[in-house]
Amino acid sequence: MMKKVAVVTGGAGFLGSHLCEKLLSENISVVCIDNLLTGNINNISHLFKNENFTFIKHDVTNFIHVPGQVDYILHFASPASPIDYLKLPIQTLKVGSLGTHKALGLAKEKGARILLASTSEVYGDPEIHPQKENYWGNVNPIGPRGVYDEAKRFAEAMTMAYQRYHNLETRIVRIFNTYGPRMRLNDGRALPAFVSQALKGEDVTVFGDGSQTRSFCYVSDLIDGIFRLLLSDEKEPVNIGNPSEITIKQFAEEVISLTGSKSKIVYKDLPQDDPKVRQPNIEKAKRVLNWEPKVDRTEGLKLTLDYFKKQLF
Ligand code: UDP
């Protein structure tokens, strides 16, 4: 049988690079495309010696040219942390809309199956808790997070249109908060912020009163769920995330205690439209993918701490 070929957009990013590794380990050739705007070549440099791995530096908001056979496209290109999309609002909108259009066009041209990386942000500040795939969300289109949320909502709509109109094979994953090695230390997210602050003995910055909740998934669990979705027959969005929910204040305390740090918590202003709660309902993923997360937060945080220590010191 001919070896399958997967294109990963955003392949030099946190999730993209783990995905490239997973695909290679499943004996699938990988063409990684990234413009390195928020991605980092160090995330994939160890793969350059692999003959089944190719890297193309390219901005996928422009026409994507890949020679030869393509069986799968995993569209992961996008700034994805609140700080990034506040700094890069136009690029975020463009990669979610124009970039998704180009990726879908490539899929149609090649007869490839495409998996879109969507996000729990499509649920906005949710009024339904935990969030189930059939919830339509509560998004502020003109708020600071709107550039990401609406781009991803558009991307889902466009993907479904290609599925219905062009009979394209499409998959959509709604990714909830994920952490692990290769997360950028300074991407402004809670976890890298707390971990680097705690390791350096600086104040740990909790936004608002810290009563807002999140549910954190370790990266290997997420990648396993995404790979299962890629190979499944499920055509509608599937949540992948860890349902173990925690307040941000408790989370900060957990990080401080795990690092053995003397850091204190300080409170800062809550960013606009910061979701008050977030937890995935993963019944669908359990049913159709036979998937559930295996790594608990203590274990996952320890693995992540090792990575952050190496980066920092
Ligand atoms: N947060 C915080 N301190 C920080 C960074 C983030 O308290 O230094 C909060 C943020 O306001 C949000 C939660 O932690 O309520 C998770 O933020 P993150 O940026 O990790 O991701 P989000 O889930 O908001 O996309």
Coordinates of C-alpha atoms and ligand atoms in Angstrom, one line a residue:
M1 CA 0.0 0.0 0.0
M2 CA 1.2 3.5 -0.8
K3 CA 2.3 5.5 2.2
K4 CA -0.3 8.2 3.1
V5 CA 0.7 11.8 3.1
A6 CA -0.6 14.4 5.5
V7 CA -0.3 18.2 5.3
V8 CA -0.2 20.0 8.6
T9 CA -0.7 23.7 8.5
G10 CA 0.7 25.4 11.6
G11 CA 2.9 22.3 12.0
A12 CA 5.7 24.2 13.8
G13 CA 3.3 25.3 16.6
F14 CA 2.6 23.8 19.9
L15 CA -0.1 21.4 18.8
G16 CA 1.0 21.2 15.2
S17 CA 4.4 19.9 16.1
H18 CA 3.0 17.1 18.3
L19 CA 0.7 16.2 15.5
C20 CA 3.5 15.9 13.0
E21 CA 5.3 13.5 15.4
K22 CA 2.1 11.5 15.9
L23 CA 1.5 11.2 12.1
L24 CA 5.1 10.1 11.5
S25 CA 4.8 7.5 14.2
E26 CA 1.7 6.1 12.5
N27 CA 3.8 5.7 9.3
I28 CA 2.3 8.7 7.5
S29 CA 4.5 11.1 5.6
V30 CA 4.2 14.7 6.7
V31 CA 4.4 18.0 4.9
C32 CA 4.5 20.7 7.5
I33 CA 3.6 24.2 6.5
D34 CA 4.1 27.2 8.8
N35 CA 5.0 30.9 8.4
L36 CA 6.6 30.9 11.9
L37 CA 4.6 33.8 13.1
T38 CA 3.7 32.1 16.4
G39 CA 5.3 28.8 15.5
N40 CA 8.9 28.0 16.2
I41 CA 11.4 26.0 14.1
N42 CA 12.9 24.5 17.3
N43 CA 9.6 22.6 17.7
I44 CA 10.3 20.6 14.5
S45 CA 14.1 20.8 14.0
H46 CA 14.5 17.2 15.4
L47 CA 12.3 16.0 12.5
F48 CA 14.4 17.3 9.7
K49 CA 16.5 14.1 9.6
N50 CA 13.4 12.1 9.0
E51 CA 13.0 11.4 5.2
N52 CA 9.2 11.3 5.6
F53 CA 9.1 14.9 6.9
T54 CA 9.2 18.1 4.7
F55 CA 8.9 21.6 5.9
I56 CA 7.6 24.5 3.8
K57 CA 7.8 28.0 5.2
H58 CA 4.6 29.6 3.9
D59 CA 1.6 31.8 5.0
V60 CA -1.5 29.7 4.2
T61 CA -3.6 32.8 3.7
N62 CA -2.0 32.7 0.2
F63 CA -2.5 29.9 -2.3
I64 CA -1.1 26.7 -1.0
H65 CA 0.9 24.6 -3.5
V66 CA 1.9 21.1 -2.5
P67 CA 3.2 18.8 -5.3
G68 CA 2.0 15.2 -5.5
Q69 CA -0.3 13.0 -3.4
V70 CA -2.1 14.4 -0.3
D71 CA -4.4 12.2 1.7
Y72 CA -5.0 14.2 4.8
I73 CA -4.9 17.9 5.7
L74 CA -4.9 19.1 9.3
H75 CA -5.5 22.8 9.4
F76 CA -3.9 24.0 12.6
A77 CA -2.5 27.4 11.5
S78 CA -3.6 30.3 13.7
P79 CA -2.5 32.4 16.6
A80 CA -4.2 30.7 19.5
S81 CA -3.5 32.5 22.8
P82 CA -5.5 35.5 23.8
I83 CA -2.3 37.7 23.9
D84 CA -1.4 36.5 20.4
Y85 CA -4.7 37.3 18.8
L86 CA -4.9 40.6 20.5
K87 CA -1.5 41.5 19.0
L88 CA -2.3 39.9 15.6
P89 CA -6.0 40.6 15.1
I90 CA -5.9 40.9 11.3
Q91 CA -3.6 37.8 10.8
T92 CA -5.9 35.8 13.1
L93 CA -9.0 36.8 11.1
K94 CA -7.2 36.1 7.8
V95 CA -5.8 32.7 8.7
G96 CA -9.2 31.5 10.1
S97 CA -11.1 32.7 7.0
L98 CA -8.7 33.0 3.9
G99 CA -6.4 30.3 5.3
T100 CA -9.2 27.9 5.9
H101 CA -10.5 28.6 2.3
K102 CA -7.1 27.8 0.9
A103 CA -6.8 24.6 2.9
L104 CA -10.2 23.5 1.8
G105 CA -9.3 24.3 -1.8
L106 CA -6.2 22.1 -1.5
A107 CA -8.3 19.3 0.0
K108 CA -10.7 19.5 -2.9
E109 CA -7.9 19.6 -5.5
K110 CA -6.2 16.5 -4.0
G111 CA -9.3 14.6 -2.9
A112 CA -8.0 14.7 0.6
R113 CA -9.8 14.5 3.9
I114 CA -9.4 17.7 5.9
L115 CA -9.6 18.1 9.7
L116 CA -10.2 21.7 11.0
A117 CA -8.8 22.7 14.3
S118 CA -11.6 24.7 15.9
T119 CA -11.9 25.8 19.5
S120 CA -14.0 26.0 22.6
E121 CA -14.0 29.7 21.9
V122 CA -16.8 29.1 19.4
Y123 CA -19.0 28.8 22.6
G124 CA -17.9 32.2 23.8
D125 CA -18.8 33.0 27.4
P126 CA -21.1 30.0 27.6
E127 CA -24.6 30.0 29.1
I128 CA -24.7 26.2 28.9
H129 CA -22.4 24.2 31.2
P130 CA -20.6 21.9 30.5
Q131 CA -20.5 22.7 26.7
K132 CA -22.0 20.2 24.4
E133 CA -21.5 20.2 20.6
N134 CA -25.1 21.2 19.9
Y135 CA -24.7 24.5 21.8
W136 CA -24.5 27.5 19.5
G137 CA -22.5 29.7 21.8
N138 CA -22.5 33.2 23.2
V139 CA -19.9 35.2 21.3
N140 CA -19.3 39.0 21.2
P141 CA -18.4 39.6 17.6
I142 CA -16.9 43.0 18.2
G143 CA -15.0 42.3 21.4
P144 CA -11.2 41.7 21.5
R145 CA -11.7 37.9 21.3
G146 CA -14.1 38.3 18.4
V147 CA -11.2 38.1 15.9
Y148 CA -10.4 34.6 16.9
D149 CA -13.9 33.3 17.8
E150 CA -15.6 34.6 14.7
A151 CA -12.8 33.5 12.4
K152 CA -13.1 29.9 13.8
R153 CA -16.9 30.1 13.6
F154 CA -16.5 31.2 9.9
A155 CA -14.0 28.4 9.4
E156 CA -16.5 25.8 10.7
A157 CA -19.2 27.2 8.5
M158 CA -16.9 27.1 5.4
T159 CA -15.8 23.6 6.2
M160 CA -19.4 22.4 6.5
A161 CA -20.2 24.2 3.2
Y162 CA -17.4 22.3 1.4
Q163 CA -18.6 19.1 2.9
R164 CA -22.2 19.6 1.7
Y165 CA -21.6 21.4 -1.6
H166 CA -18.4 19.7 -2.8
N167 CA -18.9 16.4 -0.9
L168 CA -15.5 16.9 0.7
E169 CA -14.5 14.6 3.6
T170 CA -14.3 16.9 6.6
R171 CA -13.7 16.6 10.3
I172 CA -14.0 19.4 12.9
V173 CA -12.4 19.2 16.4
R174 CA -13.3 21.8 19.0
I175 CA -10.2 22.0 21.2
F176 CA -10.4 23.0 24.8
N177 CA -7.5 24.4 26.9
T178 CA -4.5 22.2 26.3
Y179 CA -1.0 22.3 27.9
G180 CA 2.3 20.5 27.7
P181 CA 5.9 20.7 26.4
R182 CA 6.4 23.3 23.5
M183 CA 3.9 25.7 24.9
R184 CA 5.5 29.1 24.6
L185 CA 6.7 30.5 27.9
N186 CA 5.5 34.0 27.1
D187 CA 2.2 33.4 25.2
G188 CA 0.3 35.1 28.0
R189 CA -1.8 32.0 28.8
A190 CA -2.5 31.1 32.4
L191 CA -0.4 27.9 32.5
P192 CA 2.9 29.2 31.1
A193 CA 2.5 32.5 33.0
F194 CA 1.9 30.7 36.3
V195 CA 4.6 28.1 35.8
S196 CA 7.4 30.6 34.8
Q197 CA 6.3 33.0 37.5
A198 CA 6.4 30.3 40.2
L199 CA 9.7 28.9 38.9
K200 CA 11.3 32.3 39.0
G201 CA 9.8 33.2 42.4
E202 CA 7.8 36.1 41.0
D203 CA 4.3 37.0 41.9
V204 CA 1.7 34.8 40.2
T205 CA -0.8 36.9 38.3
V206 CA -4.4 35.8 38.6
F207 CA -6.8 37.8 36.5
G208 CA -10.1 38.9 38.1
D209 CA -10.9 37.2 41.4
G210 CA -9.8 33.8 40.0
S211 CA -13.3 32.3 40.3
Q212 CA -13.5 31.7 36.5
T213 CA -13.0 28.1 35.6
R214 CA -11.1 26.2 32.9
S215 CA -10.5 22.5 32.2
F216 CA -7.0 21.6 31.1
C217 CA -6.1 18.7 28.9
Y218 CA -2.6 17.2 28.5
V219 CA -1.3 17.4 25.0
S220 CA -0.8 13.7 24.4
D221 CA -4.4 13.0 25.2
L222 CA -5.6 15.7 22.9
I223 CA -3.4 14.5 20.0
D224 CA -4.7 10.9 20.5
G225 CA -8.3 12.2 20.3
I226 CA -7.6 14.2 17.2
F227 CA -5.9 11.3 15.4
R228 CA -8.9 9.1 16.2
L229 CA -11.3 11.8 14.9
L230 CA -9.2 12.0 11.7
L231 CA -9.7 8.3 11.0
S232 CA -13.4 8.2 12.2
D233 CA -16.5 8.7 10.1
E234 CA -17.8 11.6 12.3
K235 CA -18.6 14.6 10.0
E236 CA -19.8 17.0 12.7
P237 CA -17.8 18.8 15.4
V238 CA -16.4 16.9 18.3
N239 CA -15.2 18.4 21.6
I240 CA -11.8 17.1 22.7
G241 CA -10.6 18.2 26.1
N242 CA -10.3 17.1 29.7
P243 CA -13.5 17.6 31.7
S244 CA -11.6 18.1 35.0
E245 CA -12.6 21.6 35.9
I246 CA -10.8 24.0 38.3
T247 CA -11.0 27.6 39.2
I248 CA -8.0 29.7 38.0
K249 CA -7.2 30.6 41.6
Q250 CA -7.0 26.9 42.6
F251 CA -5.0 26.3 39.5
A252 CA -2.5 29.0 40.5
E253 CA -2.2 27.5 44.0
E254 CA -1.7 24.0 42.5
V255 CA 1.2 25.3 40.3
I256 CA 2.8 27.1 43.2
S257 CA 2.6 24.0 45.4
L258 CA 3.9 21.6 42.7
T259 CA 6.9 23.9 41.9
G260 CA 7.6 24.2 45.6
S261 CA 7.7 28.0 45.0
K262 CA 7.4 30.8 47.6
S263 CA 5.5 32.9 45.1
K264 CA 2.4 34.8 46.2
I265 CA -0.7 35.3 44.1
V266 CA -1.5 38.9 43.0
Y267 CA -4.8 39.9 41.3
K268 CA -5.0 41.8 38.1
D269 CA -7.8 43.1 35.9
L270 CA -10.0 40.5 34.2
P271 CA -9.6 40.8 30.4
Q272 CA -12.8 41.8 28.6
D273 CA -15.2 38.9 27.7
D274 CA -13.1 36.4 29.6
P275 CA -15.3 33.3 29.8
K276 CA -16.6 32.7 33.3
V277 CA -16.7 28.9 33.0
R278 CA -15.5 26.3 30.5
Q279 CA -15.7 22.5 30.6
P280 CA -16.1 20.1 27.7
N281 CA -18.9 17.6 27.6
I282 CA -17.0 14.7 26.0
E283 CA -19.9 12.1 25.8
K284 CA -19.7 12.3 22.0
A285 CA -15.9 11.7 21.9
K286 CA -16.4 8.8 24.2
R287 CA -19.2 7.3 22.1
V288 CA -17.9 7.9 18.5
L289 CA -14.1 7.8 19.1
N290 CA -13.9 5.6 22.1
W291 CA -11.7 8.3 23.5
E292 CA -11.2 9.8 27.0
P293 CA -8.2 11.6 28.6
K294 CA -5.8 9.5 30.6
V295 CA -3.3 11.9 32.0
D296 CA -4.4 13.7 35.2
R297 CA -3.3 17.3 36.0
T298 CA -0.7 16.4 38.5
E299 CA 1.1 14.0 36.1
G300 CA 0.7 16.4 33.2
L301 CA 1.9 19.4 35.1
K302 CA 5.0 17.5 36.2
L303 CA 5.9 16.6 32.6
T304 CA 5.3 20.3 31.6
L305 CA 7.4 21.6 34.5
D306 CA 10.4 19.6 33.4
Y307 CA 10.1 21.2 30.0
F308 CA 9.7 24.7 31.3
K309 CA 12.7 24.3 33.7
K310 CA 14.9 23.3 30.7
Q311 CA 13.7 26.3 28.8
L312 CA 14.1 28.8 31.7
F313 CA 17.4 27.7 33.3
Ligands
UDP1 N1 -5.2 34.2 33.4 C1 -4.7 34.6 34.6 N2 -3.4 35.0 34.7 C2 -2.6 35.0 33.6 C3 -3.1 34.5 32.4 C4 -4.4 34.1 32.3 O1 -5.5 34.6 35.6 O2 -1.4 35.4 33.8 C5 -6.6 33.7 33.3 C6 -7.4 34.2 32.2 O3 -8.0 35.5 32.5 C7 -8.5 33.1 32.0 C8 -7.7 31.9 32.4 O4 -6.6 32.3 33.2 O5 -9.6 33.3 32.9 C9 -7.2 31.0 31.2 O6 -6.6 31.9 30.4 P1 -5.8 31.4 29.1 O7 -5.1 32.6 28.5 O8 -4.8 30.3 29.5 O9 -6.8 30.8 28.1 P2 -8.3 31.1 27.7 O10 -9.0 29.9 28.3 O11 -8.8 32.4 28.3 O12 -8.3 31.1 26.2

